[in-house]
Amino acid sequence: MTQADATVGEALTASQRAMRRTIIIGACLVAVLVVASYAIVGVGAGPGTTVPGDLVSRLAGTALAVTVGVASVRAASDVTRSMAGRAFRGVIGILLAGAIWYGYLTDGRLRGAMVSVIVAVAVSMGLFVGANRWFDAAVRRWAKFTALTGFVLGALISVVLVGNRLLGWFIGSGAELRNLSWVLAALLAALATAYGWLLGTARNATVRLVTGIAGGGAIGLVVGLFLRHAAWPAPRMQDLLIWPLALAGAGALLGRLRGRRVVPAAVTGAAVGWLTGAWLLGDLGRGNATMAVVASIVLGVLVGARFGLARDTTLEDRLRLEARARVVIFLAPALLFISATLLVPTIRTVLLSLLDRRSAEFVGLNNYVAMFTDPNFLNLARWAGMFTAAPFVWGSALFALAIAIAIRTRRSVEGSVPSQLVAALVAAVAAFAASLAGRLGMVADPTGAGFGAFTGLLLIAAAVLLSLYVAGNRGHSGLAGGAGTSLGAGVFLLAFALFAHLRGTLFNNLWWVFAVTIIATGVGLAVAALADRSRGENVAKSIIFMPMAISFVGAAIIWRFMYIARPTGADQTGVLNAMWVWLGSISTSSTRYPIAVVLVLLTLATVYVAMQGFRTETPGLAWSGLISAVVFAWLAYRFLGPGIGGFEVLPNGDIVPATIQFLTVGPYNNFWIMVPFIWIYTGFAMVIFSAAIKGVPADLLEAGRVDGASESQMFWRVVVPQIVPTIGVVVTTIMVTVMKVFDIVKVMTNGNFGTQVLANEMWTRAFTQRHFGQGSAIAVVLFLSVLPIMYLNIRRMQKEAA
Amino acid sequence: MAASTTPLAGAPRPKVGQTLYRLLSAIPTGVLWVLVVLWFVPSFSLFVNSFRTGDAQRAAGWWTLMQEGGPTMANYATVLGTGAQGGLWQATLNSFAIAVPATIIPVAIAAFASYAFAVMRFKGREWLFIGTVSLLAIPLQTALIPLLQMYSGGAHWTIPLVDRTITLFPDLSLAGSVTAVWLTHTGFGLPLAIFLLHNYMQGLPRDVFESARIDGADHFQIFWRLVLPLSVPVLAAFAIFQFLWTWNDYLVALTMIGGNRAAMPTTVVIASLAGEFGIREHLLTAGAFVQAFVPLVVFFALQRYFVRGILAGSVKG
């Protein structure tokens, strides 16, 4: 015996000993607690109606509580933790066990829930352990194994036959009729057990063949006698001749090709042929009793002959059988569940999407056509309006700004400016000018198709030129830092202009995917970077991560309270509208002048800082200073001039508060509904990024520091390139989850006010309107749209696992 | 980044600039804490509101709590009570009756299957495993309609050519019961569970199992006494993820339970309360916190496992 073997043996016995000790302690605890339960709850008040039933019920409940208690105490005795932590967890575990125990004894509904859980778990475990024990017998105790096999097959087949009302046993008639079918099933199972045992003990080929045929015939006779009228076959003679012969021949051929013995294979074929000829092809329920019994006996004899023809099994055979069976036992429950709840339903959904409302008639692709021609699903009518929308104006401005910065960088670094970049700048500035002109009313028909096509083509030209330039100048395009930031912000705004004007369920979903993914990933990354090694890191991260524990339904409710808008005369009770109205009131009252002065001073200070930043060539300082200066200047202008926030000027000059209807006024209500989702998934992104940032090799950071990089340079040039794969993971994960968003939309607006999304549309079609065809079609579209991302994800996971 | 610690490299700056710079370099930390407050306010508002009466909630914002006479537990008493407006206690039990089997059973079944995929050697192992993991790509919505049909009418198959219909799954009238919900969750949790557990078990030292087999232990004993105890960390991570997923699930429960109030879990109950847009809206505050109570306890008590579970579950389709 090698060292490793000895260790394994010891580990096995040690764990056995520990298990035995735990079981003994647990059993003692259960006994004590059951006795205690009579003292606490009393004899009569206990669960169950009879005294033994009461005791069994108490035993089960107490055993459950003790299991939970022992398990949590064992889990808490993790020696790597601090004493206080262990004590805390131990106490929680014991309290939980106590709560389960007391609840079980005193609350009927709680007891019902627990009993169903115990039964489900016990039955599944029992089946699994039983199946393992069954094949344990195969190696050493063959007869026991064949008897058990007989029992399992007999029970299974008779239950299926009885359950399908093909087999039955009734006594008496009229009101006295008693259904003994389940007794019959038990009887057949017992017969099959005995048959299996006889076959297993037969040591000689002749004896086995005779036993097989006689026993099979006998069981066939019993089955035939109790076949219900509906299962009496009326076969045609040619079927009874042709099918068994043909399939016997086929079986023999197959057996020969596979190098097996020919006769048993032929008998198997004949049995299948007989079953086909008699029951599958014949008219059921038209035959007579004699035919039923004869057909059944013949089938029994054929199947029995096949069993009787089996060879003597050698130890190797049995070992091979055991190994194969073990694979099946370990895999079957999972594969069964997966096929029943995932695979088959998915295939069926694809099928249903080609059928009509009641799944009766085949309608081809009509459901898909109906979906894509529905203006609520896909509505491009207002596309030309996007070019005069505010996000388009500002987005194209930022776009042009990004190109301008790139030109400047390029000139200072390389001394030349590529013509593509200049052309792109011209096109982008033209698009900006056109949209601004349209917005200010200087164009005759600002929402017309002609103006839209003109402005859109200008912007597309700029984008194409910029991409061509980037493709040709990878690595030194000058689009990092400030240019990259304003390019990103520009594209983000342009996308918002796009999604606010291309309407319908499909575009809502795309908007969700776009906005939630970018914001949650971006803010998550920012928080992870800002919190890294700062004071209070754990508190900050915990608070941002906490929404991850809250359900989508809960988040939707939480944010509905944030968005409440009361009538303008009343106090605002929603946080956001309260602040908005407050902002409106101070920016229109006389308080605004001191605030405006402060804002002007802040503007000047930040401009100074930005200049310092440019002078010392610190881009981070320069750009953050410049951006803050722009924001402060804009606020100062708002406070001095038109005001800002929730107010409205009536025709008579009075100023009254005005609220934002976050959920009911489109199209930006879509964005407000996304906020809860972002609120939840930012924490998710942050946790993953945080782990990735901590995983950046220390020597890389050290090298960066030695080279004199600033913190922001370190982040963008050292940390971000290291965590690019992680960003990919977060982005794809959030995209898939967002694509299927349902709960938040359902609870916040139920898809009203132009906020419908695919998953809710599918639910409404299928389960409110009961149109299974269209519901399935949307489900298929949803499936197809997550498929490419999931494909990438699974490939990546496979690679990581390998 | 925490720029506060690193002085700028470069030319010395005037004094005013340095002061301003110091102020500005606190901005990143400031931004972080502004975000933290933003993230905290929504839950905190609801939490405070849950201790205010309906009238108070309609009259003013939650920040006036102390001016109107302090907190009251009335909302909690109402939603947990047995009155017509309550029922959340029953719903909490239902949530347990769904989440506990929907956690234990997939963990057990997936442990068996992962053991087969990771340790046993048989033909077609790779393909079967890839096929199983690929099912992660299927969204829940894709299976809902046929599943509901199966629960409410059984599953039948008409054999082509011979035109005989056989019953694959009997009609057990499961629609409207918690069983239908946890059965669905079990099936949908399995691909992820098998994937995670398989990867973990594959990393366990194989030679230990081999020598145990030479010692005469069969697969069942190896699985039960060696592999299962060694796999506790990943089992715990998946179990926590699956428990929270099923506790917080709304789609499956809403579809499978239908209108059967007695079997509704917490999410469905508070969502239907939210759908009423009426005088009972103030009860939502307490309801939402009762619903979130268990996940929050898991979050605060088992934060390390919680994070691990969320990370593990992030690949779920």
Short mmCIF file of C-alpha atoms in Angstrom, two decimals, chain A residues 352-685:
data_model
loop_
_atom_site.label_atom_id
_atom_site.label_comp_id
_atom_site.label_asym_id
_atom_site.label_seq_id
_atom_site.Cartn_x
_atom_site.Cartn_y
_atom_site.Cartn_z
CA LEU A 352 -45.54 27.20 -31.36
CA SER A 353 -44.27 30.42 -32.94
CA LEU A 354 -45.25 28.97 -36.33
CA LEU A 355 -48.77 28.14 -35.18
CA ASP A 356 -51.78 30.35 -34.61
CA ARG A 357 -53.24 31.78 -31.41
CA ARG A 358 -54.53 28.43 -30.12
CA SER A 359 -51.65 26.39 -31.56
CA ALA A 360 -54.07 24.63 -33.91
CA GLU A 361 -53.23 25.81 -37.45
CA PHE A 362 -49.87 26.23 -39.10
CA VAL A 363 -49.46 29.88 -40.10
CA GLY A 364 -45.85 29.98 -41.27
CA LEU A 365 -44.05 33.20 -40.41
CA ASN A 366 -47.24 35.21 -39.92
CA ASN A 367 -46.56 35.78 -36.23
CA TYR A 368 -43.16 37.26 -37.04
CA VAL A 369 -44.57 39.41 -39.84
CA ALA A 370 -47.32 40.66 -37.53
CA MET A 371 -44.71 41.53 -34.91
CA PHE A 372 -42.43 43.54 -37.17
CA THR A 373 -45.26 45.39 -38.91
CA ASP A 374 -46.82 46.50 -35.61
CA PRO A 375 -46.03 50.23 -35.10
CA ASN A 376 -45.83 49.60 -31.35
CA PHE A 377 -43.02 47.17 -31.99
CA LEU A 378 -41.07 49.09 -34.61
CA ASN A 379 -41.85 52.72 -35.41
CA LEU A 380 -39.49 54.78 -37.56
CA ALA A 381 -42.01 57.50 -38.44
CA ARG A 382 -40.37 60.26 -36.39
CA TRP A 383 -36.78 59.60 -37.41
CA ALA A 384 -36.17 63.03 -38.92
CA GLY A 385 -36.93 64.72 -35.60
CA MET A 386 -33.75 63.43 -34.01
CA PHE A 387 -31.52 65.88 -35.90
CA THR A 388 -32.88 68.91 -34.12
CA ALA A 389 -33.06 67.31 -30.67
CA ALA A 390 -30.86 68.74 -27.90
CA PRO A 391 -28.78 65.55 -27.43
CA PHE A 392 -28.01 65.58 -31.13
CA VAL A 393 -26.83 69.19 -31.07
CA TRP A 394 -24.58 68.64 -28.06
CA GLY A 395 -23.51 65.19 -29.21
CA SER A 396 -22.37 66.44 -32.60
CA ALA A 397 -20.60 69.36 -30.91
CA LEU A 398 -18.66 66.98 -28.65
CA PHE A 399 -17.96 64.80 -31.66
CA ALA A 400 -16.45 67.76 -33.50
CA LEU A 401 -14.55 68.77 -30.36
CA ALA A 402 -13.00 65.31 -30.10
CA ILE A 403 -11.76 65.53 -33.69
CA ALA A 404 -10.38 69.03 -33.08
CA ILE A 405 -8.42 67.82 -30.03
CA ALA A 406 -7.10 64.89 -32.03
CA ILE A 407 -5.90 67.31 -34.75
CA ARG A 408 -4.14 69.45 -32.15
CA THR A 409 -2.45 66.46 -30.50
CA ARG A 410 -1.47 65.07 -33.86
CA ARG A 411 0.09 68.32 -34.94
CA SER A 412 2.04 68.81 -31.71
CA VAL A 413 3.31 65.21 -31.67
CA GLU A 414 3.90 64.41 -35.33
CA GLY A 415 3.90 67.81 -36.94
CA SER A 416 1.36 66.84 -39.60
CA VAL A 417 -2.40 66.60 -39.87
CA PRO A 418 -3.99 63.84 -42.00
CA SER A 419 -6.49 65.11 -44.53
CA GLN A 420 -9.07 62.53 -43.39
CA LEU A 421 -9.15 64.15 -39.97
CA VAL A 422 -9.61 67.63 -41.41
CA ALA A 423 -12.42 66.42 -43.66
CA ALA A 424 -14.05 64.65 -40.71
CA LEU A 425 -13.86 67.88 -38.70
CA VAL A 426 -15.47 69.85 -41.51
CA ALA A 427 -18.30 67.31 -41.81
CA ALA A 428 -18.87 67.14 -38.06
CA VAL A 429 -18.91 70.94 -37.69
CA ALA A 430 -21.33 71.16 -40.60
CA ALA A 431 -23.63 68.60 -38.98
CA PHE A 432 -23.47 70.52 -35.72
CA ALA A 433 -24.19 73.81 -37.47
CA ALA A 434 -27.10 72.33 -39.40
CA SER A 435 -28.71 70.78 -36.31
CA LEU A 436 -28.22 73.99 -34.30
CA ALA A 437 -29.77 76.00 -37.11
CA GLY A 438 -32.67 73.58 -37.24
CA ARG A 439 -33.12 73.78 -33.49
CA LEU A 440 -33.11 77.58 -33.49
CA GLY A 441 -35.79 77.60 -36.18
CA MET A 442 -33.57 78.93 -38.98
CA VAL A 443 -34.51 76.07 -41.32
CA ALA A 444 -37.80 76.02 -43.16
CA ASP A 445 -38.72 72.41 -42.37
CA PRO A 446 -36.48 71.22 -39.48
CA THR A 447 -38.24 67.86 -38.99
CA GLY A 448 -38.63 67.07 -42.68
CA ALA A 449 -37.01 64.13 -44.38
CA GLY A 450 -34.80 66.29 -46.61
CA PHE A 451 -33.23 68.22 -43.75
CA GLY A 452 -32.87 65.01 -41.72
CA ALA A 453 -31.15 63.16 -44.53
CA PHE A 454 -28.81 66.11 -45.13
CA THR A 455 -27.74 66.41 -41.48
CA GLY A 456 -27.60 62.67 -40.94
CA LEU A 457 -25.41 62.12 -44.00
CA LEU A 458 -23.01 64.84 -42.82
CA LEU A 459 -22.63 63.11 -39.46
CA ILE A 460 -22.28 59.67 -41.04
CA ALA A 461 -19.60 61.07 -43.36
CA ALA A 462 -17.74 62.44 -40.35
CA ALA A 463 -18.00 59.10 -38.53
CA VAL A 464 -16.81 57.13 -41.58
CA LEU A 465 -13.85 59.47 -42.13
CA LEU A 466 -12.92 59.26 -38.46
CA SER A 467 -13.10 55.44 -38.49
CA LEU A 468 -10.96 55.29 -41.65
CA TYR A 469 -8.42 57.54 -39.97
CA VAL A 470 -8.41 55.47 -36.74
CA ALA A 471 -8.10 52.24 -38.70
CA GLY A 472 -5.03 53.61 -40.47
CA ASN A 473 -3.41 55.15 -37.37
CA ARG A 474 -3.88 52.65 -34.56
CA GLY A 475 -1.97 53.51 -31.43
CA HIS A 476 -1.14 57.10 -32.36
CA SER A 477 -4.52 58.45 -33.37
CA GLY A 478 -4.48 61.15 -30.68
CA LEU A 479 -7.90 59.96 -29.51
CA ALA A 480 -6.86 59.05 -25.97
CA GLY A 481 -7.57 61.15 -22.88
CA GLY A 482 -9.64 64.30 -23.46
CA ALA A 483 -10.45 63.50 -27.10
CA GLY A 484 -11.55 59.99 -26.18
CA THR A 485 -13.70 61.24 -23.33
CA SER A 486 -15.50 63.81 -25.42
CA LEU A 487 -15.88 61.34 -28.28
CA GLY A 488 -17.47 58.83 -25.87
CA ALA A 489 -19.77 61.47 -24.40
CA GLY A 490 -20.69 62.66 -27.92
CA VAL A 491 -21.57 59.18 -29.13
CA PHE A 492 -23.58 58.58 -25.96
CA LEU A 493 -25.64 61.72 -26.55
CA LEU A 494 -26.10 60.95 -30.25
CA ALA A 495 -27.39 57.49 -29.32
CA PHE A 496 -29.89 59.07 -26.95
CA ALA A 497 -31.11 61.31 -29.77
CA LEU A 498 -31.47 58.22 -31.94
CA PHE A 499 -33.35 56.12 -29.39
CA ALA A 500 -35.63 58.99 -28.40
CA HIS A 501 -36.90 59.22 -31.98
CA LEU A 502 -36.86 55.65 -33.29
CA ARG A 503 -39.64 54.24 -31.17
CA GLY A 504 -41.23 50.88 -30.45
CA THR A 505 -40.51 47.85 -28.29
CA LEU A 506 -37.45 46.81 -30.25
CA PHE A 507 -35.71 50.18 -29.96
CA ASN A 508 -36.68 50.46 -26.31
CA ASN A 509 -34.84 47.21 -25.70
CA LEU A 510 -31.80 48.39 -27.62
CA TRP A 511 -31.85 51.64 -25.69
CA TRP A 512 -31.90 49.66 -22.44
CA VAL A 513 -28.97 47.54 -23.55
CA PHE A 514 -26.98 50.56 -24.66
CA ALA A 515 -27.60 52.91 -21.75
CA VAL A 516 -27.63 50.46 -18.84
CA THR A 517 -24.54 48.63 -20.02
CA ILE A 518 -22.51 51.80 -20.51
CA ILE A 519 -23.61 53.62 -17.37
CA ALA A 520 -23.47 50.63 -15.02
CA THR A 521 -20.08 49.55 -16.34
CA GLY A 522 -18.70 53.09 -16.33
CA VAL A 523 -19.91 54.07 -12.88
CA GLY A 524 -18.92 50.66 -11.51
CA LEU A 525 -15.42 51.10 -12.87
CA ALA A 526 -15.23 54.64 -11.51
CA VAL A 527 -16.34 53.59 -8.04
CA ALA A 528 -13.96 50.64 -8.01
CA ALA A 529 -11.08 52.91 -9.00
CA LEU A 530 -12.01 55.74 -6.63
CA ALA A 531 -12.60 53.43 -3.68
CA ASP A 532 -9.42 51.44 -4.21
CA ARG A 533 -7.17 51.96 -1.18
CA SER A 534 -9.11 55.04 -0.07
CA ARG A 535 -10.43 55.53 3.44
CA GLY A 536 -13.75 53.83 4.13
CA GLU A 537 -13.34 51.63 1.06
CA ASN A 538 -15.35 48.75 2.50
CA VAL A 539 -18.23 50.91 3.69
CA ALA A 540 -18.49 52.65 0.33
CA LYS A 541 -18.36 49.40 -1.59
CA SER A 542 -20.89 47.71 0.69
CA ILE A 543 -23.42 50.51 0.23
CA ILE A 544 -23.05 50.53 -3.55
CA PHE A 545 -23.23 46.73 -3.68
CA MET A 546 -26.22 46.39 -1.36
CA PRO A 547 -28.91 46.88 -4.06
CA MET A 548 -27.65 43.62 -5.57
CA ALA A 549 -29.44 41.85 -2.69
CA ILE A 550 -32.74 43.59 -3.48
CA SER A 551 -35.08 42.10 -6.05
CA PHE A 552 -35.97 43.92 -9.25
CA VAL A 553 -39.51 44.21 -7.94
CA GLY A 554 -38.22 45.77 -4.73
CA ALA A 555 -35.97 48.15 -6.66
CA ALA A 556 -38.85 49.18 -8.89
CA ILE A 557 -40.93 50.00 -5.82
CA ILE A 558 -38.07 51.88 -4.16
CA TRP A 559 -37.63 54.04 -7.24
CA ARG A 560 -41.31 54.60 -7.72
CA PHE A 561 -41.25 56.34 -4.39
CA MET A 562 -38.27 58.41 -5.56
CA TYR A 563 -40.22 59.48 -8.65
CA ILE A 564 -43.53 60.39 -7.01
CA ALA A 565 -44.96 63.62 -8.39
CA ARG A 566 -47.70 65.24 -6.30
CA PRO A 567 -50.01 67.97 -7.62
CA THR A 568 -48.04 71.20 -7.80
CA GLY A 569 -49.93 72.84 -4.97
CA ALA A 570 -48.99 70.14 -2.43
CA ASP A 571 -45.67 69.32 -0.79
CA GLN A 572 -43.59 67.02 -2.95
CA THR A 573 -43.03 63.67 -1.18
CA GLY A 574 -40.70 62.13 -3.75
CA VAL A 575 -37.06 63.02 -3.16
CA LEU A 576 -36.31 63.90 -6.77
CA ASN A 577 -39.31 66.15 -7.39
CA ALA A 578 -38.88 67.78 -3.99
CA MET A 579 -35.31 68.73 -4.91
CA TRP A 580 -36.30 69.77 -8.42
CA VAL A 581 -39.05 72.06 -7.19
CA TRP A 582 -36.76 73.44 -4.49
CA LEU A 583 -34.14 74.21 -7.15
CA GLY A 584 -36.83 75.93 -9.18
CA SER A 585 -37.90 78.08 -6.26
CA ILE A 586 -34.42 79.27 -5.26
CA SER A 587 -33.34 79.97 -8.84
CA THR A 588 -36.34 82.25 -9.36
CA SER A 589 -36.35 84.00 -5.99
CA SER A 590 -33.98 86.72 -4.82
CA THR A 591 -31.66 84.13 -3.23
CA ARG A 592 -30.35 83.45 -6.68
CA TYR A 593 -28.05 86.48 -6.78
CA PRO A 594 -25.64 85.46 -3.99
CA ILE A 595 -25.62 81.91 -5.38
CA ALA A 596 -24.86 83.23 -8.86
CA VAL A 597 -21.97 85.28 -7.48
CA VAL A 598 -20.51 82.16 -5.84
CA LEU A 599 -20.94 80.28 -9.11
CA VAL A 600 -19.14 83.01 -11.06
CA LEU A 601 -16.24 82.92 -8.59
CA LEU A 602 -16.10 79.14 -8.89
CA THR A 603 -16.03 79.46 -12.68
CA LEU A 604 -13.09 81.86 -12.53
CA ALA A 605 -11.23 79.61 -10.08
CA THR A 606 -11.68 76.51 -12.21
CA VAL A 607 -10.66 78.38 -15.36
CA TYR A 608 -7.48 79.36 -13.54
CA VAL A 609 -6.87 75.74 -12.52
CA ALA A 610 -7.45 74.57 -16.07
CA MET A 611 -4.91 77.11 -17.34
CA GLN A 612 -2.43 75.90 -14.73
CA GLY A 613 -3.09 72.37 -15.92
CA PHE A 614 -2.43 73.26 -19.55
CA ARG A 615 0.68 75.24 -18.63
CA THR A 616 2.20 72.38 -16.61
CA GLU A 617 0.98 69.84 -19.17
CA THR A 618 -1.16 67.92 -16.69
CA PRO A 619 -4.06 66.85 -18.93
CA GLY A 620 -6.13 65.38 -16.09
CA LEU A 621 -6.13 68.64 -14.14
CA ALA A 622 -6.60 70.72 -17.28
CA TRP A 623 -9.61 68.80 -18.52
CA SER A 624 -11.37 68.34 -15.19
CA GLY A 625 -10.84 72.06 -14.56
CA LEU A 626 -12.23 72.97 -17.96
CA ILE A 627 -15.25 70.70 -17.65
CA SER A 628 -16.04 72.01 -14.14
CA ALA A 629 -15.65 75.57 -15.45
CA VAL A 630 -18.17 74.92 -18.23
CA VAL A 631 -20.64 73.41 -15.76
CA PHE A 632 -20.26 76.28 -13.28
CA ALA A 633 -20.57 78.88 -16.02
CA TRP A 634 -23.73 77.25 -17.32
CA LEU A 635 -25.22 77.12 -13.81
CA ALA A 636 -24.31 80.75 -13.22
CA TYR A 637 -26.02 81.71 -16.49
CA ARG A 638 -29.10 79.71 -15.50
CA PHE A 639 -29.30 81.32 -12.07
CA LEU A 640 -28.86 84.82 -13.43
CA GLY A 641 -31.01 84.41 -16.50
CA PRO A 642 -33.83 81.94 -17.22
CA GLY A 643 -33.67 79.95 -13.96
CA ILE A 644 -33.35 76.22 -13.48
CA GLY A 645 -35.46 73.47 -11.92
CA GLY A 646 -39.14 72.76 -11.46
CA PHE A 647 -41.08 75.94 -12.08
CA GLU A 648 -43.41 77.33 -14.65
CA VAL A 649 -44.14 80.92 -15.61
CA LEU A 650 -47.82 81.54 -16.09
CA PRO A 651 -49.06 84.04 -18.75
CA ASN A 652 -49.77 86.59 -16.00
CA GLY A 653 -46.12 86.44 -14.84
CA ASP A 654 -46.72 84.36 -11.69
CA ILE A 655 -44.17 81.66 -11.02
CA VAL A 656 -45.57 78.29 -9.88
CA PRO A 657 -43.80 74.98 -9.13
CA ALA A 658 -43.75 72.32 -11.85
CA THR A 659 -42.91 68.65 -11.36
CA ILE A 660 -41.32 66.10 -13.64
CA GLN A 661 -43.60 63.23 -14.57
CA PHE A 662 -40.79 60.70 -14.57
CA LEU A 663 -42.80 57.64 -15.55
CA THR A 664 -45.57 58.89 -17.79
CA VAL A 665 -43.98 61.38 -20.19
CA GLY A 666 -42.01 59.87 -23.05
CA PRO A 667 -39.62 59.14 -24.49
CA TYR A 668 -37.21 59.80 -21.62
CA ASN A 669 -39.40 57.91 -19.15
CA ASN A 670 -37.57 54.91 -20.62
CA PHE A 671 -34.37 56.25 -19.14
CA TRP A 672 -35.94 56.83 -15.71
CA ILE A 673 -37.10 53.21 -15.69
CA MET A 674 -33.56 52.11 -16.47
CA VAL A 675 -32.23 53.88 -13.39
CA PRO A 676 -33.24 51.12 -10.89
CA PHE A 677 -31.50 48.58 -13.07
CA ILE A 678 -28.37 50.73 -13.20
CA TRP A 679 -28.66 51.22 -9.45
CA ILE A 680 -28.50 47.44 -8.97
CA TYR A 681 -25.93 46.47 -11.56
CA THR A 682 -23.39 49.19 -10.80
CA GLY A 683 -22.59 47.28 -7.62
CA PHE A 684 -22.13 44.11 -9.61
CA ALA A 685 -19.72 45.80 -12.02
#
